[in-house]
Backbone as CSV, one residue per row, in Angstrom:
resi,resn,N_x,N_y,N_z,CA_x,CA_y,CA_z,C_x,C_y,C_z
1,MET,124.165,0.244,233.500,124.085,1.704,233.781,125.330,2.113,234.560
2,ARG,125.928,3.233,234.096,127.154,3.701,234.743,126.851,4.240,236.130
3,ASP,127.793,4.004,237.029,127.670,4.520,238.383,127.851,6.021,238.372
4,PRO,126.896,6.821,238.759,127.030,8.293,238.725,128.112,8.809,239.633
5,GLU,128.563,7.989,240.589,129.630,8.441,241.459,131.004,7.994,240.979
6,ASP,131.045,7.264,239.835,132.327,6.804,239.289,132.970,7.937,238.517
7,PRO,134.091,8.499,238.999,134.706,9.631,238.317,135.306,9.252,236.981
8,PHE,135.510,7.981,236.703,136.092,7.567,235.441,135.050,7.339,234.363
9,ALA,133.809,7.406,234.730,132.771,7.265,233.730,132.728,8.506,232.863
10,SER,132.564,8.303,231.531,132.671,9.422,230.584,131.591,10.459,230.793
11,ASP,130.436,10.065,231.260,129.366,11.038,231.438,129.127,11.369,232.893
12,ALA,130.095,10.987,233.743,129.929,11.285,235.162,130.437,12.672,235.469
13,MET,129.867,13.357,236.404,130.300,14.675,236.847,131.126,14.514,238.105
14,PRO,132.363,15.084,238.173,133.176,14.980,239.375,132.557,15.788,240.497
15,PRO,132.931,15.475,241.697,132.431,16.269,242.832,132.806,17.735,242.685
16,ALA,132.082,18.598,243.348,132.299,20.050,243.214,133.709,20.440,243.565
17,GLY,134.289,19.858,244.623,135.653,20.201,245.009,136.648,19.830,243.942
18,HIS,136.430,18.665,243.338,137.326,18.244,242.259,137.206,19.148,241.050
19,ARG,135.950,19.561,240.747,135.750,20.446,239.594,136.466,21.763,239.777
20,SER,136.379,22.371,240.955,137.025,23.675,241.178,138.539,23.547,241.108
21,LEU,139.094,22.435,241.636,140.543,22.236,241.574,140.993,22.074,240.136
22,ARG,140.182,21.285,239.368,140.528,21.082,237.960,140.465,22.393,237.184
23,LEU,139.473,23.214,237.442,139.358,24.508,236.765,140.540,25.416,237.083
24,ARG,140.968,25.401,238.393,142.114,26.233,238.749,143.365,25.768,238.011
25,ARG,143.532,24.432,237.948,144.702,23.916,237.235,144.637,24.260,235.749
26,TRP,143.438,24.171,235.182,143.267,24.519,233.766,143.564,26.001,233.519
27,GLY,143.115,26.834,234.454,143.384,28.269,234.314,144.869,28.568,234.374
28,LEU,145.575,27.908,235.297,147.023,28.111,235.397,147.725,27.642,234.134
29,ALA,147.260,26.542,233.556,147.879,26.032,232.329,147.689,27.004,231.181
30,VAL,146.473,27.545,231.056,146.204,28.527,229.992,147.077,29.762,230.159
31,ALA,147.203,30.262,231.402,148.034,31.444,231.653,149.487,31.172,231.308
32,ALA,149.967,29.961,231.655,151.360,29.620,231.344,151.592,29.600,229.850
33,VAL,150.630,29.031,229.097,150.756,28.995,227.637,150.760,30.401,227.060
34,ALA,149.913,31.281,227.589,149.850,32.661,227.101,151.165,33.389,227.340
35,LEU,151.727,33.195,228.558,153.005,33.841,228.856,154.108,33.327,227.950
36,LEU,154.112,32.010,227.699,155.129,31.433,226.819,155.002,31.981,225.409
37,ALA,153.753,32.110,224.916,153.536,32.655,223.574,154.009,34.084,223.480
38,ALA,153.748,34.878,224.525,154.194,36.281,224.515,155.702,36.359,224.513
39,ALA,156.340,35.482,225.298,157.809,35.495,225.337,158.396,35.130,223.986
40,VAL,157.814,34.109,223.333,158.301,33.701,222.009,158.117,34.827,221.006
41,ALA,156.955,35.500,221.073,156.708,36.619,220.158,157.711,37.727,220.364
42,GLY,158.035,38.011,221.651,159.012,39.065,221.932,160.374,38.721,221.384
43,VAL,160.778,37.430,221.577,162.080,37.013,221.040,162.084,37.102,219.531
44,THR,160.948,36.704,218.899,160.868,36.761,217.440,160.983,38.180,216.942
45,ASN,160.284,39.119,217.620,160.360,40.519,217.205,161.775,41.061,217.341
46,ARG,162.445,40.737,218.478,163.810,41.213,218.657,164.734,40.605,217.616
47,ALA,164.495,39.321,217.285,165.318,38.677,216.264,165.117,39.335,214.922
48,SER,163.849,39.764,214.635,163.589,40.436,213.365,164.339,41.748,213.287
49,VAL,164.346,42.506,214.414,165.070,43.780,214.430,166.550,43.553,214.208
50,VAL,167.100,42.551,214.923,168.518,42.256,214.761,168.812,41.829,213.338
51,ALA,167.919,40.979,212.780,168.141,40.502,211.428,168.122,41.642,210.432
52,SER,167.168,42.582,210.606,167.108,43.705,209.675,168.352,44.561,209.788
53,SER,168.886,44.706,211.019,170.110,45.478,211.177,171.284,44.776,210.515
54,VAL,171.307,43.437,210.661,172.408,42.696,210.048,172.327,42.776,208.538
55,HIS,171.103,42.611,208.007,170.954,42.646,206.559,171.269,44.019,205.987
56,ALA,171.126,45.085,206.817,171.457,46.421,206.322,172.923,46.508,205.944
57,GLY,173.755,45.704,206.603,175.157,45.613,206.212,175.995,46.674,206.881
58,PRO,177.275,46.393,206.991,178.195,47.372,207.577,178.354,48.579,206.658
59,GLY,178.616,49.723,207.254,178.838,50.926,206.453,177.575,51.686,206.109
60,ILE,176.402,51.154,206.496,175.149,51.870,206.241,174.948,52.878,207.360
61,VAL,174.956,54.151,207.008,174.835,55.221,208.005,173.400,55.726,208.015
62,PRO,172.746,55.777,209.178,171.363,56.248,209.226,171.256,57.721,208.867
63,PHE,170.245,58.040,208.082,169.968,59.418,207.672,169.369,60.180,208.851
64,PRO,169.689,61.462,209.054,170.548,62.335,208.249,171.950,62.535,208.842
65,ASN,172.595,61.485,209.288,173.938,61.618,209.846,174.961,61.817,208.738
66,VAL,176.121,62.331,209.140,177.217,62.505,208.179,177.587,61.141,207.613
67,GLY,177.696,61.080,206.287,178.000,59.830,205.606,176.787,59.179,204.978
68,SER,175.593,59.614,205.349,174.373,59.036,204.787,174.013,59.724,203.476
69,THR,173.171,59.059,202.700,172.680,59.635,201.448,171.600,60.663,201.752
70,ALA,171.736,61.841,201.186,170.765,62.909,201.424,169.412,62.530,200.840
71,ARG,168.382,62.617,201.658,167.034,62.286,201.184,166.544,63.384,200.247
72,ASP,165.979,62.964,199.149,165.559,63.918,198.127,164.321,64.698,198.576
73,PHE,164.165,65.886,198.007,162.954,66.679,198.236,162.748,67.598,197.053
74,THR,161.518,68.007,196.885,161.145,69.046,195.925,160.336,70.072,196.685
75,LEU,160.837,71.314,196.717,160.212,72.355,197.527,159.994,73.618,196.692
76,PRO,158.952,74.395,197.029,158.687,75.635,196.279,159.716,76.710,196.599
77,VAL,159.958,77.544,195.609,160.917,78.645,195.731,160.221,79.872,196.304
78,LEU,160.883,80.552,197.233,160.351,81.806,197.771,160.425,82.883,196.706
79,ARG,159.312,83.568,196.496,159.255,84.655,195.512,159.182,85.993,196.241
80,LEU,159.983,86.931,195.772,159.930,88.276,196.356,159.063,89.210,195.532
81,ASP,159.210,89.154,194.234,158.520,90.115,193.360,157.938,89.389,192.161
82,GLU,156.943,89.984,191.585,156.362,89.524,190.337,156.683,90.558,189.247
83,PRO,156.877,90.162,187.968,156.839,88.768,187.511,158.075,87.990,187.959
84,PHE,157.863,86.691,188.214,158.938,85.821,188.677,159.394,84.967,187.503
85,THR,160.686,85.022,187.189,161.188,84.332,185.997,161.924,83.033,186.324
86,GLY,162.150,82.751,187.606,162.881,81.543,187.979,161.979,80.332,188.065
87,PRO,162.533,79.188,188.440,161.722,77.974,188.583,160.773,78.080,189.772
88,ASP,159.656,77.384,189.685,158.680,77.393,190.773,159.129,76.531,191.938
89,SER,159.968,75.520,191.660,160.421,74.606,192.711,161.816,74.102,192.364
90,VAL,162.473,73.519,193.364,163.805,72.944,193.182,163.794,71.537,193.781
91,THR,164.389,70.595,193.044,164.560,69.218,193.507,166.032,68.997,193.825
92,LEU,166.303,68.514,195.032,167.691,68.369,195.476,168.496,67.465,194.549
93,SER,167.925,66.355,194.114,168.678,65.416,193.279,169.058,66.007,191.925
94,ASP,168.370,67.057,191.489,168.734,67.714,190.226,170.068,68.446,190.332
95,LEU,170.552,68.645,191.554,171.797,69.384,191.767,172.995,68.454,191.921
96,ARG,172.814,67.154,191.656,173.927,66.214,191.726,175.047,66.669,190.789
97,GLY,176.279,66.419,191.215,177.427,66.819,190.407,178.119,68.072,190.925
98,ARG,177.537,68.690,191.949,178.162,69.860,192.550,177.945,69.824,194.060
99,TYR,178.781,70.562,194.781,178.603,70.675,196.228,177.443,71.619,196.510
100,VAL,176.578,71.219,197.430,175.413,72.019,197.800,175.400,72.171,199.315
101,TYR,175.334,73.419,199.759,175.195,73.681,201.189,173.760,74.077,201.471
102,LEU,173.078,73.299,202.335,171.707,73.596,202.729,171.742,74.471,203.977
103,ASP,171.272,75.701,203.829,171.294,76.683,204.914,169.897,76.781,205.516
104,VAL,169.706,76.160,206.684,168.405,76.205,207.368,168.272,77.572,208.041
105,PHE,167.249,78.320,207.652,167.159,79.744,207.974,165.750,80.075,208.453
106,GLY,165.660,81.077,209.326,164.363,81.621,209.714,164.469,83.122,209.852
107,SER,163.531,83.839,209.273,163.568,85.299,209.398,163.286,85.735,210.836
108,TRP,162.770,84.822,211.649,162.507,85.061,213.072,163.739,84.775,213.936
109,CYS,164.784,84.214,213.328,165.954,83.713,214.054,167.043,84.783,214.107
110,GLY,167.379,85.264,215.329,168.388,86.307,215.478,169.739,85.951,214.893
111,PRO,170.324,84.792,215.229,171.618,84.423,214.646,171.578,84.316,213.125
112,CYS,170.446,83.844,212.582,170.314,83.779,211.119,170.372,85.183,210.513
113,GLN,169.678,86.107,211.136,169.691,87.486,210.644,171.094,88.082,210.713
114,GLN,171.818,87.779,211.790,173.158,88.347,211.966,174.147,87.831,210.921
115,LYS,174.037,86.569,210.564,175.012,86.002,209.631,174.646,86.259,208.177
116,TYR,173.415,86.673,207.904,172.981,86.777,206.512,173.810,87.743,205.679
117,PRO,174.172,88.944,206.162,174.995,89.828,205.315,176.307,89.179,204.870
118,ALA,176.951,88.420,205.763,178.208,87.764,205.396,177.983,86.645,204.397
119,MET,176.781,86.110,204.347,176.500,85.005,203.444,176.529,85.428,201.984
120,ARG,176.402,86.712,201.709,176.507,87.176,200.315,177.879,86.831,199.762
121,ASP,178.934,87.204,200.514,180.292,86.899,200.072,180.541,85.401,200.059
122,VAL,180.007,84.704,201.059,180.184,83.254,201.111,179.550,82.599,199.888
123,ALA,178.347,83.037,199.520,177.656,82.455,198.368,178.445,82.662,197.089
124,ARG,178.998,83.856,196.907,179.794,84.122,195.696,181.059,83.261,195.676
125,ALA,181.709,83.129,196.844,182.916,82.315,196.917,182.609,80.842,196.647
126,VAL,181.496,80.360,197.172,181.100,78.971,196.947,180.810,78.733,195.465
127,GLU,180.142,79.682,194.819,179.855,79.547,193.394,181.134,79.511,192.565
128,ARG,182.140,80.276,192.968,183.421,80.242,192.253,184.085,78.878,192.375
129,GLN,183.768,78.150,193.438,184.315,76.805,193.630,183.444,75.737,192.958
130,GLY,182.414,76.153,192.262,181.541,75.206,191.576,180.409,74.677,192.427
131,GLY,180.216,75.242,193.620,179.129,74.801,194.482,177.998,75.811,194.513
132,MET,177.054,75.584,195.396,175.959,76.539,195.556,175.384,76.423,196.958
133,ILE,174.747,77.501,197.385,174.039,77.526,198.665,172.546,77.565,198.380
134,LEU,171.811,76.762,199.128,170.369,76.699,198.980,169.761,76.944,200.355
135,GLY,169.006,78.022,200.483,168.369,78.337,201.759,167.087,77.535,201.954
136,LEU,166.828,77.144,203.194,165.602,76.418,203.539,164.899,77.166,204.664
137,LEU,163.702,77.633,204.410,162.962,78.426,205.396,162.256,77.514,206.381
138,LEU,162.658,77.602,207.644,162.120,76.748,208.694,161.072,77.510,209.502
139,GLU,159.853,76.966,209.562,158.767,77.563,210.357,158.623,79.057,210.060
140,ASP,158.626,79.364,208.795,158.593,80.761,208.361,157.485,80.928,207.319
141,ARG,156.574,81.845,207.555,155.545,82.132,206.557,156.179,82.878,205.392
142,PRO,155.921,82.426,204.157,156.533,83.090,202.999,156.339,84.606,202.967
143,PRO,155.156,85.146,203.295,155.024,86.608,203.284,155.947,87.287,204.300
144,ASP,156.089,86.682,205.484,156.965,87.265,206.503,158.424,87.205,206.061
145,ALA,158.835,86.059,205.514,160.211,85.919,205.047,160.494,86.873,203.894
146,ALA,159.561,86.983,202.953,159.756,87.876,201.811,159.896,89.324,202.270
147,ALA,159.076,89.722,203.241,159.162,91.088,203.754,160.517,91.328,204.409
148,TRP,161.016,90.344,205.157,162.315,90.509,205.815,163.431,90.635,204.786
149,PHE,163.411,89.811,203.761,164.456,89.881,202.736,164.404,91.207,201.963
150,ARG,163.217,91.701,201.689,163.107,92.995,200.994,163.744,94.105,201.825
151,ASP,163.590,94.021,203.142,164.150,95.052,204.027,165.643,94.865,204.283
152,ASN,166.197,93.738,203.817,167.600,93.443,204.131,168.409,93.080,202.885
153,GLY,168.122,93.778,201.802,168.971,93.669,200.616,168.609,92.596,199.626
154,GLY,167.488,91.922,199.813,167.068,90.922,198.837,167.699,89.560,199.081
155,LEU,167.534,88.684,198.091,168.014,87.308,198.197,169.431,87.180,197.640
156,SER,170.319,86.616,198.438,171.687,86.374,197.975,171.814,85.020,197.294
157,TYR,170.868,84.131,197.509,170.832,82.802,196.904,169.400,82.294,197.031
158,PRO,169.035,81.242,196.318,167.643,80.782,196.352,167.235,80.285,197.737
159,PHE,166.001,80.551,198.097,165.420,80.038,199.336,164.175,79.227,199.002
160,LEU,164.071,78.065,199.651,162.929,77.186,199.467,162.099,77.156,200.744
161,VAL,160.805,76.886,200.589,159.881,76.848,201.722,159.737,75.393,202.171
162,LEU,160.213,75.091,203.371,160.149,73.728,203.893,158.716,73.289,204.159
163,ASP,158.453,72.002,203.940,157.188,71.425,204.365,157.434,70.542,205.594
164,ASP,156.359,70.104,206.237,156.492,69.327,207.474,157.213,68.004,207.245
165,GLU,156.931,67.349,206.132,157.538,66.041,205.864,159.051,66.142,205.759
166,THR,159.534,67.133,205.008,160.983,67.309,204.853,161.623,67.737,206.167
167,THR,160.967,68.610,206.898,161.497,69.071,208.182,161.689,67.908,209.144
168,ARG,160.688,67.021,209.212,160.785,65.865,210.101,161.846,64.885,209.620
169,ALA,161.867,64.605,208.316,162.805,63.619,207.778,164.249,64.040,208.008
170,TRP,164.518,65.335,207.829,165.883,65.846,207.999,166.180,66.248,209.442
171,ARG,165.198,66.100,210.325,165.357,66.429,211.749,165.861,67.861,211.943
172,MET,165.211,68.758,211.261,165.566,70.168,211.365,164.826,70.753,212.560
173,ALA,165.466,70.695,213.720,164.806,71.091,214.957,164.950,72.566,215.256
174,GLY,165.823,73.266,214.563,166.030,74.675,214.847,166.931,75.312,213.815
175,ALA,167.125,76.589,213.946,167.979,77.348,213.033,168.882,78.252,213.875
176,PRO,170.079,78.575,213.363,170.635,78.120,212.084,171.144,76.687,212.167
177,MET,171.125,76.050,211.004,171.599,74.671,210.871,172.054,74.510,209.432
178,GLY,172.982,73.581,209.182,173.473,73.441,207.814,173.932,72.033,207.494
179,PHE,173.820,71.677,206.204,174.286,70.394,205.695,175.088,70.649,204.420
180,LEU,176.262,70.062,204.330,177.044,70.131,203.096,176.883,68.798,202.380
181,ILE,176.371,68.843,201.141,176.078,67.654,200.353,177.142,67.508,199.264
182,SER,177.674,66.310,199.109,178.705,66.050,198.100,178.077,65.950,196.714
183,PRO,178.902,66.009,195.654,178.358,65.839,194.296,177.665,64.492,194.104
184,GLU,178.032,63.496,194.911,177.399,62.183,194.817,176.108,62.090,195.632
185,GLY,175.768,63.152,196.343,174.514,63.168,197.087,174.605,62.658,198.511
186,ARG,175.803,62.706,199.108,175.963,62.276,200.501,176.189,63.484,201.407
187,ILE,175.723,63.357,202.648,175.964,64.397,203.645,177.401,64.238,204.136
188,ILE,178.226,65.243,203.913,179.632,65.137,204.317,179.990,66.075,205.461
189,ARG,179.185,67.073,205.714,179.348,67.925,206.896,177.971,68.331,207.391
190,LYS,177.889,68.537,208.695,176.619,68.931,209.306,176.935,69.800,210.505
191,CYS,176.180,70.864,210.681,176.447,71.722,211.827,175.154,72.332,212.340
192,ALA,175.152,72.630,213.632,174.066,73.380,214.266,174.683,74.615,214.900
193,GLY,173.940,75.715,214.923,174.504,76.958,215.431,175.587,77.475,214.517
194,CYS,175.376,77.347,213.203,176.438,77.636,212.236,176.781,79.111,212.114
195,ALA,176.058,79.955,212.825,176.385,81.378,212.759,177.611,81.713,213.595
196,MET,178.026,80.796,214.467,179.138,81.090,215.359,180.467,81.061,214.616
197,GLU,181.378,81.896,215.046,182.677,81.988,214.399,183.401,80.644,214.486
198,GLY,184.021,80.238,213.379,184.756,78.986,213.351,183.928,77.794,212.925
199,HIS,182.616,77.976,212.749,181.785,76.879,212.298,181.783,76.828,210.774
200,LEU,180.980,75.919,210.245,181.087,75.560,208.835,180.889,76.732,207.888
201,VAL,179.961,77.623,208.163,179.653,78.683,207.211,180.882,79.535,206.904
202,GLU,181.635,79.899,207.939,182.807,80.742,207.726,183.892,80.001,206.941
203,ASP,183.937,78.662,207.073,184.969,77.865,206.418,184.476,77.199,205.143
204,LEU,183.248,77.479,204.732,182.653,76.746,203.632,183.422,76.847,202.322
205,PRO,183.770,78.026,201.843,184.526,78.075,200.582,185.844,77.313,200.654
206,ARG,186.553,77.449,201.774,187.823,76.734,201.919,187.598,75.223,201.967
207,GLU,186.506,74.813,202.606,186.194,73.390,202.689,185.927,72.816,201.303
208,ILE,185.145,73.511,200.507,184.843,73.022,199.157,186.097,73.030,198.296
209,ARG,186.916,74.036,198.451,188.174,74.082,197.683,189.052,72.907,198.040
210,ARG,189.119,72.562,199.329,189.936,71.431,199.753,189.393,70.127,199.185
211,LEU,188.069,69.973,199.165,187.459,68.743,198.706,187.584,68.552,197.205
212,THR,187.701,69.634,196.465,187.747,69.529,194.996,189.160,69.414,194.469
213,ARG,190.145,69.413,195.323,191.536,69.265,194.848,191.776,67.857,194.314
């Protein structure tokens, strides 16, 4: 029969003091293993991020920065009057092969309203250069926008109604804002506050003429 006080016996119970010390040591060991596992996981996650960045390769520009590929969208066209004979929607990628200026606009936006009359001449000049202007209504209810355009000479170029997904993807945080898209579908110019003198809108026809030489 095994000695019940023999701590080396397989079925013997250690004294209470020994048991508590052993439990504390076991608890510390478990905590150390948990911390080590968390550290390894953190390093692995950081390595994955670095690896994905490396695999992306040099020259990859994050969207929607200048140099990045313009993300495609299909948006409904603003209608002023019925019957409407134009397309119900426009897809950006369908316009490949020409320069496209995306004019982020709001009928609630004072600077947008101020620059709109001049945009008639700009739109005609851009079309003569083989490009086009496409308006994008930001946080604007179609009935409100349509009423504003009716009171201000109608539409000088097509306007599309933005959805939340496109607004977030393109980071359209306010108006006026603009993007110039190349015939290959890349963002080549970008501006905010484009109603100000000397910004892209005033130079747009000249810019497209320079690029098409």
